[in-house]
PDB file of C-alpha atoms in Angstrom:
ATOM      1  CA  MET A 266     102.923  60.673  98.437  1.00 44.00           C
ATOM      2  CA  ARG A 267     105.963  59.833 100.632  1.00 47.00           C
ATOM      3  CA  GLY A 268     108.215  62.436  98.727  1.00 47.00           C
ATOM      4  CA  SER A 269     105.627  65.235  99.800  1.00 47.00           C
ATOM      5  CA  ARG A 270     106.057  64.216 103.118  1.00 49.00           C
ATOM      6  CA  SER A 271     109.770  64.268 103.316  1.00 49.00           C
ATOM      7  CA  HIS A 272     109.612  67.957 102.276  1.00 52.00           C
ATOM      8  CA  ARG A 273     107.228  68.973 105.214  1.00 58.00           C
ATOM      9  CA  PRO A 274     109.986  69.360 107.708  1.00 67.00           C
ATOM     10  CA  ALA A 275     112.524  71.126 105.089  1.00 74.00           C
ATOM     11  CA  ALA A 276     109.731  73.435 104.208  1.00 72.00           C
ATOM     12  CA  ARG A 277     108.565  74.353 107.823  1.00 67.00           C
ATOM     13  CA  TYR A 278     112.281  74.920 108.636  1.00 67.00           C
ATOM     14  CA  ASN A 279     112.504  77.410 105.744  1.00 75.00           C
ATOM     15  CA  ARG A 280     109.602  79.183 106.872  1.00 77.00           C
ATOM     16  CA  MET A 281     110.518  79.541 110.354  1.00 72.00           C
ATOM     17  CA  THR A 282     114.105  80.700 109.221  1.00 75.00           C
ATOM     18  CA  ALA A 283     112.504  83.241 106.929  1.00 76.00           C
ATOM     19  CA  ALA A 284     110.134  84.313 109.696  1.00 74.00           C
ATOM     20  CA  ILE A 285     113.161  84.822 112.016  1.00 69.00           C
ATOM     21  CA  ARG A 286     115.478  86.845 109.333  1.00 71.00           C
ATOM     22  CA  GLN A 287     112.157  89.087 108.698  1.00 73.00           C
ATOM     23  CA  ALA A 288     111.376  89.777 112.150  1.00 71.00           C
ATOM     24  CA  ALA A 289     115.290  90.700 112.819  1.00 67.00           C
ATOM     25  CA  ALA A 290     115.216  92.699 109.764  1.00 66.00           C
ATOM     26  CA  ALA A 291     112.123  94.806 111.080  1.00 68.00           C
ATOM     27  CA  GLU A 292     113.859  95.067 114.458  1.00 69.00           C
ATOM     28  CA  ILE A 293     117.604  95.913 113.326  1.00 66.00           C
ATOM     29  CA  GLY A 294     116.893  99.755 113.177  1.00 63.00           C
ATOM     30  CA  LYS A 295     115.753  99.955 116.715  1.00 68.00           C
ATOM     31  CA  HIS A 296     118.946  97.878 118.265  1.00 61.00           C
ATOM     32  CA  ARG A 297     122.056  99.105 119.252  1.00 58.00           C
ATOM     33  CA  ARG A 298     125.279  97.278 118.056  1.00 54.00           C
ATOM     34  CA  LEU A 299     126.752  96.918 121.263  1.00 57.00           C
ATOM     35  CA  LEU A 300     127.091  93.401 121.116  1.00 56.00           C
ATOM     36  CA  ARG A 301     128.472  92.548 117.666  1.00 56.00           C
ATOM     37  CA  SER A 302     129.473  88.650 117.967  1.00 57.00           C
ATOM     38  CA  GLY A 303     129.040  85.577 120.412  1.00 59.00           C
ATOM     39  CA  ARG A 304     132.276  86.765 121.898  1.00 65.00           C
ATOM     40  CA  ASP A 305     130.788  90.208 123.013  1.00 65.00           C
ATOM     41  CA  ASP A 306     127.962  88.198 124.650  1.00 64.00           C
ATOM     42  CA  ARG A 307     130.115  86.055 126.573  1.00 68.00           C
ATOM     43  CA  ILE A 308     132.338  88.707 127.662  1.00 69.00           C
ATOM     44  CA  LEU A 309     129.134  90.791 128.891  1.00 67.00           C
ATOM     45  CA  SER A 310     127.933  87.636 130.677  1.00 70.00           C
ATOM     46  CA  ALA A 311     131.468  87.337 132.224  1.00 73.00           C
ATOM     47  CA  LEU A 312     131.232  90.856 133.581  1.00 73.00           C
ATOM     48  CA  MET A 313     127.693  90.094 134.923  1.00 72.00           C
ATOM     49  CA  LEU A 314     128.348  86.919 136.605  1.00 70.00           C
ATOM     50  CA  PRO A 315     130.314  88.130 139.847  1.00 71.00           C
ATOM     51  CA  GLN A 316     127.346  90.548 140.508  1.00 73.00           C
ATOM     52  CA  LEU A 317     124.542  88.089 139.781  1.00 71.00           C
ATOM     53  CA  TRP A 318     126.196  85.321 141.846  1.00 74.00           C
ATOM     54  CA  LEU A 319     126.396  87.411 144.780  1.00 75.00           C
ATOM     55  CA  ALA A 320     122.842  89.059 144.798  1.00 80.00           C
ATOM     56  CA  THR A 321     120.583  87.396 141.908  1.00 84.00           C
ATOM     57  CA  PRO A 322     117.915  89.990 141.488  1.00 85.00           C
ATOM     58  CA  ALA A 323     114.235  89.389 140.494  1.00 87.00           C
ATOM     59  CA  GLY A 324     113.970  88.432 136.528  1.00 88.00           C
ATOM     60  CA  TYR A 325     117.735  86.983 136.209  1.00 87.00           C
ATOM     61  CA  GLY A 326     119.288  83.815 136.998  1.00 90.00           C
ATOM     62  CA  VAL A 327     122.330  81.936 136.246  1.00 91.00           C
ATOM     63  CA  PRO A 328     122.047  78.633 134.774  1.00 93.00           C
ATOM     64  CA  THR A 329     125.239  76.141 135.095  1.00 94.00           C
ATOM     65  CA  THR A 330     125.333  73.767 132.181  1.00 95.00           C
ATOM     66  CA  THR A 331     127.572  71.170 131.443  1.00 96.00           C
ATOM     67  CA  GLY A 332     129.907  71.955 128.485  1.00 93.00           C
ATOM     68  CA  ARG A 333     129.238  69.242 125.731  1.00 93.00           C
ATOM     69  CA  LYS A 334     133.004  69.055 124.393  1.00 92.00           C
ATOM     70  CA  THR A 335     134.910  70.075 127.810  1.00 93.00           C
ATOM     71  CA  GLY A 336     132.617  68.525 130.258  1.00 95.00           C
ATOM     72  CA  ARG A 337     133.282  71.654 132.700  1.00 94.00           C
ATOM     73  CA  PRO A 338     130.485  73.703 134.200  1.00 94.00           C
ATOM     74  CA  ARG A 339     129.509  76.590 132.171  1.00 91.00           C
ATOM     75  CA  HIS A 340     127.733  79.651 133.465  1.00 89.00           C
ATOM     76  CA  LYS A 341     125.212  81.814 131.860  1.00 87.00           C
ATOM     77  CA  CYS A 342     123.431  85.038 132.891  1.00 83.00           C
ATOM     78  CA  VAL A 343     119.969  85.065 131.485  1.00 86.00           C
ATOM     79  CA  PRO A 344     116.464  86.602 132.168  1.00 87.00           C
ATOM     80  CA  VAL A 345     114.545  84.164 134.013  1.00 92.00           C
ATOM     81  CA  ILE A 346     110.945  83.832 135.561  1.00 92.00           C
ATOM     82  CA  GLN A 347     110.143  81.327 138.180  1.00 93.00           C
ATOM     83  CA  ARG A 348     106.601  80.048 138.582  1.00 92.00           C
ATOM     84  CA  GLY A 349     106.214  77.379 140.972  1.00 91.00           C
ATOM     85  CA  ASP A 350     108.483  74.358 140.415  1.00 92.00           C
ATOM     86  CA  ARG A 351     109.499  75.553 137.053  1.00 95.00           C
ATOM     87  CA  ALA A 352     111.389  78.450 135.465  1.00 95.00           C
ATOM     88  CA  TYR A 353     111.431  80.040 131.839  1.00 95.00           C
ATOM     89  CA  LEU A 354     114.217  81.540 130.025  1.00 92.00           C
ATOM     90  CA  VAL A 355     114.684  82.491 126.677  1.00 85.00           C
ATOM     91  CA  ALA A 356     117.996  81.904 124.830  1.00 77.00           C
ATOM     92  CA  LEU A 357     118.634  85.717 122.788  1.00 71.00           C
ATOM     93  CA  ARG A 358     119.569  85.723 119.152  1.00 65.00           C
ATOM     94  CA  LEU A 359     120.679  89.480 118.557  1.00 65.00           C
ATOM     95  CA  SER A 360     118.870  90.930 115.592  1.00 62.00           C
ATOM     96  CA  HIS A 361     121.954  91.970 113.355  1.00 60.00           C
ATOM     97  CA  ILE A 362     123.038  88.201 113.970  1.00 67.00           C
ATOM     98  CA  ALA A 363     119.537  86.650 113.133  1.00 67.00           C
ATOM     99  CA  VAL A 364     119.500  88.455 109.613  1.00 66.00           C
ATOM    100  CA  ILE A 365     122.872  86.898 108.845  1.00 67.00           C
ATOM    101  CA  SER A 366     122.294  83.604 110.639  1.00 66.00           C
ATOM    102  CA  PRO A 367     118.594  82.914 111.581  1.00 63.00           C
ATOM    103  CA  THR A 368     119.416  79.574 112.912  1.00 69.00           C
ATOM    104  CA  ALA A 369     122.331  80.364 115.272  1.00 71.00           C
ATOM    105  CA  VAL A 370     122.146  78.840 118.838  1.00 76.00           C
ATOM    106  CA  GLN A 371     124.247  79.845 121.629  1.00 80.00           C
ATOM    107  CA  ALA A 372     126.556  77.311 123.044  1.00 85.00           C
ATOM    108  CA  TRP A 373     124.614  77.040 126.643  1.00 88.00           C
ATOM    109  CA  VAL A 374     121.609  75.504 124.680  1.00 89.00           C
ATOM    110  CA  HIS A 375     123.811  73.101 122.608  1.00 91.00           C
ATOM    111  CA  ASN A 376     125.021  72.206 126.138  1.00 94.00           C
ATOM    112  CA  ILE A 377     121.377  71.516 127.382  1.00 95.00           C
ATOM    113  CA  ARG A 378     120.400  69.638 124.189  1.00 94.00           C
ATOM    114  CA  ALA A 379     123.681  67.396 125.031  1.00 96.00           C
ATOM    115  CA  ASN A 380     123.164  67.202 128.838  1.00 97.00           C
ATOM    116  CA  PRO A 381     119.622  68.502 130.124  1.00 97.00           C
ATOM    117  CA  ASN A 382     120.713  68.472 133.796  1.00 97.00           C
ATOM    118  CA  VAL A 383     121.636  71.895 134.913  1.00 97.00           C
ATOM    119  CA  ARG A 384     121.663  74.016 138.185  1.00 95.00           C
ATOM    120  CA  LEU A 385     119.949  77.263 138.584  1.00 95.00           C
ATOM    121  CA  ARG A 386     120.708  80.182 140.525  1.00 93.00           C
ATOM    122  CA  ILE A 387     117.884  82.577 140.938  1.00 92.00           C
ATOM    123  CA  ARG A 388     116.723  84.959 143.815  1.00 88.00           C
ATOM    124  CA  GLY A 389     115.098  81.970 145.774  1.00 82.00           C
ATOM    125  CA  GLY A 390     118.238  80.011 146.035  1.00 89.00           C
ATOM    126  CA  ASP A 391     120.198  77.293 143.735  1.00 92.00           C
ATOM    127  CA  PHE A 392     118.114  74.633 142.429  1.00 94.00           C
ATOM    128  CA  ASP A 393     118.765  71.440 140.576  1.00 95.00           C
ATOM    129  CA  GLY A 394     116.917  70.959 137.369  1.00 96.00           C
ATOM    130  CA  VAL A 395     116.294  69.374 134.019  1.00 97.00           C
ATOM    131  CA  ALA A 396     116.023  71.835 131.052  1.00 97.00           C
ATOM    132  CA  ARG A 397     113.991  71.196 127.763  1.00 95.00           C
ATOM    133  CA  GLU A 398     112.977  73.383 124.828  1.00 92.00           C
ATOM    134  CA  ILE A 399     109.511  74.171 124.997  1.00 92.00           C
ATOM    135  CA  THR A 400     107.454  72.454 122.053  1.00 86.00           C
ATOM    136  CA  GLY A 401     103.968  72.315 123.391  1.00 88.00           C
ATOM    137  CA  THR A 402     101.353  75.092 122.574  1.00 89.00           C
ATOM    138  CA  GLY A 403     100.022  75.622 125.745  1.00 93.00           C
ATOM    139  CA  GLU A 404     103.126  75.672 127.581  1.00 93.00           C
ATOM    140  CA  ARG A 405     104.546  77.905 124.910  1.00 90.00           C
ATOM    141  CA  GLU A 406     101.397  80.281 125.462  1.00 93.00           C
ATOM    142  CA  ARG A 407     101.970  80.638 129.651  1.00 92.00           C
ATOM    143  CA  ALA A 408     105.854  81.213 129.032  1.00 92.00           C
ATOM    144  CA  ARG A 409     105.221  83.573 126.278  1.00 90.00           C
ATOM    145  CA  GLU A 410     102.617  85.255 129.006  1.00 92.00           C
ATOM    146  CA  LEU A 411     104.995  85.195 131.722  1.00 91.00           C
ATOM    147  CA  LEU A 412     108.431  86.397 129.773  1.00 90.00           C
ATOM    148  CA  CYS A 413     106.811  89.133 127.845  1.00 89.00           C
ATOM    149  CA  SER A 414     104.488  90.849 130.171  1.00 90.00           C
ATOM    150  CA  THR A 415     106.573  90.650 133.309  1.00 91.00           C
ATOM    151  CA  VAL A 416     108.809  93.841 133.523  1.00 93.00           C
ATOM    152  CA  PHE A 417     111.476  93.983 136.530  1.00 90.00           C
ATOM    153  CA  PRO A 418     113.517  97.272 137.262  1.00 90.00           C
ATOM    154  CA  THR A 419     116.676  95.294 135.953  1.00 86.00           C
ATOM    155  CA  ASP A 420     114.828  95.047 132.545  1.00 89.00           C
ATOM    156  CA  TYR A 421     115.252  99.068 131.953  1.00 89.00           C
ATOM    157  CA  GLY A 422     119.030  98.562 132.057  1.00 85.00           C
ATOM    158  CA  GLU A 423     118.967  95.664 129.632  1.00 81.00           C
ATOM    159  CA  CYS A 424     116.636  97.341 127.491  1.00 83.00           C
ATOM    160  CA  ALA A 425     118.719 100.513 127.388  1.00 83.00           C
ATOM    161  CA  LEU A 426     121.658  98.103 126.362  1.00 79.00           C
ATOM    162  CA  HIS A 427     119.963  96.695 123.564  1.00 78.00           C
ATOM    163  CA  LEU A 428     117.577  99.440 122.241  1.00 77.00           C
ATOM    164  CA  ARG A 429     118.009 102.925 121.081  1.00 80.00           C
ATOM    165  CA  GLY A 430     116.453 105.667 123.348  1.00 85.00           C
ATOM    166  CA  LEU A 431     115.244 105.944 126.818  1.00 89.00           C
ATOM    167  CA  PRO A 432     113.727 102.457 128.029  1.00 91.00           C
ATOM    168  CA  THR A 433     110.027 102.185 128.631  1.00 94.00           C
ATOM    169  CA  ARG A 434     107.792  99.411 130.176  1.00 94.00           C
ATOM    170  CA  THR A 435     106.469  99.345 126.533  1.00 93.00           C
ATOM    171  CA  LYS A 436     109.818  99.026 124.946  1.00 90.00           C
ATOM    172  CA  VAL A 437     110.973  96.273 127.517  1.00 90.00           C
ATOM    173  CA  GLN A 438     107.630  94.390 126.534  1.00 92.00           C
ATOM    174  CA  GLU A 439     108.419  94.738 122.912  1.00 87.00           C
ATOM    175  CA  LEU A 440     111.862  93.668 123.164  1.00 85.00           C
ATOM    176  CA  HIS A 441     110.808  90.647 125.162  1.00 87.00           C
ATOM    177  CA  ARG A 442     108.244  89.892 122.626  1.00 86.00           C
ATOM    178  CA  TYR A 443     110.777  89.955 119.792  1.00 82.00           C
ATOM    179  CA  TRP A 444     113.176  87.582 121.776  1.00 82.00           C
ATOM    180  CA  PHE A 445     110.467  85.342 122.414  1.00 84.00           C
ATOM    181  CA  GLU A 446     109.314  85.064 118.777  1.00 81.00           C
ATOM    182  CA  THR A 447     112.791  84.827 117.329  1.00 80.00           C
ATOM    183  CA  GLU A 448     114.695  82.391 119.905  1.00 81.00           C
ATOM    184  CA  ILE A 449     114.225  79.193 121.583  1.00 83.00           C
ATOM    185  CA  PRO A 450     112.103  79.307 124.662  1.00 89.00           C
ATOM    186  CA  ILE A 451     113.471  76.989 127.444  1.00 93.00           C
ATOM    187  CA  ALA A 452     111.760  75.283 130.590  1.00 96.00           C
ATOM    188  CA  ILE A 453     113.606  74.242 133.485  1.00 97.00           C
ATOM    189  CA  ASP A 454     111.612  71.698 135.668  1.00 96.00           C
ATOM    190  CA  LEU A 455     113.202  72.380 139.098  1.00 95.00           C
ATOM    191  CA  LYS A 456     113.703  69.410 141.468  1.00 88.00           C
ATOM    192  CA  GLU A 457     115.111  70.449 144.758  1.00 71.00           C
ATOM    193  CA  ILE A 458     116.860  73.631 146.431  1.00 72.00           C
ATOM    194  CA  ARG A 459     120.607  73.221 147.115  1.00 65.00           C
ATOM    195  CA  PRO A 460     122.311  74.941 150.200  1.00 60.00           C
TER     196      PRO A 460
END
């Protein structure tokens, strides 16, 4: 009996990675290959950072994590939705990367795992907070609803970067659903606004 229990996490992990790989393979034909690596993603984020730092649009944010190896602040531009004292975001896994490496995790998620204390710049100001991966079913459903159904004007530009053809509300929502289902949803419990 004990032997069968020890295989349960491995079997669940294998099912999860197979599901991510399958979802990515189904999506890959719809996606552009503008971002081919983690390096490309870092470059795009660095190009977006000055604008988002000065005037953060609705639907976006800049979480600042502490580098797990360097101890230095690390900034990342990501889609964020705030509701009350909580912000929701999802770490993106590009489809062509997910087919090859369905368990790849972005560096800023590793930073959160090492030190969950973050600062988040969003349209409402700068907040200190504690980030965590969403594991509860109820909170996961709330986060899915918020992140997948809400569409901001900036989402159309993001959709144009990632998907072929003209962006539409439906395409934006489908892209967000794909990201939510294949990546790591994160909640940040906001503490207080910083001047």
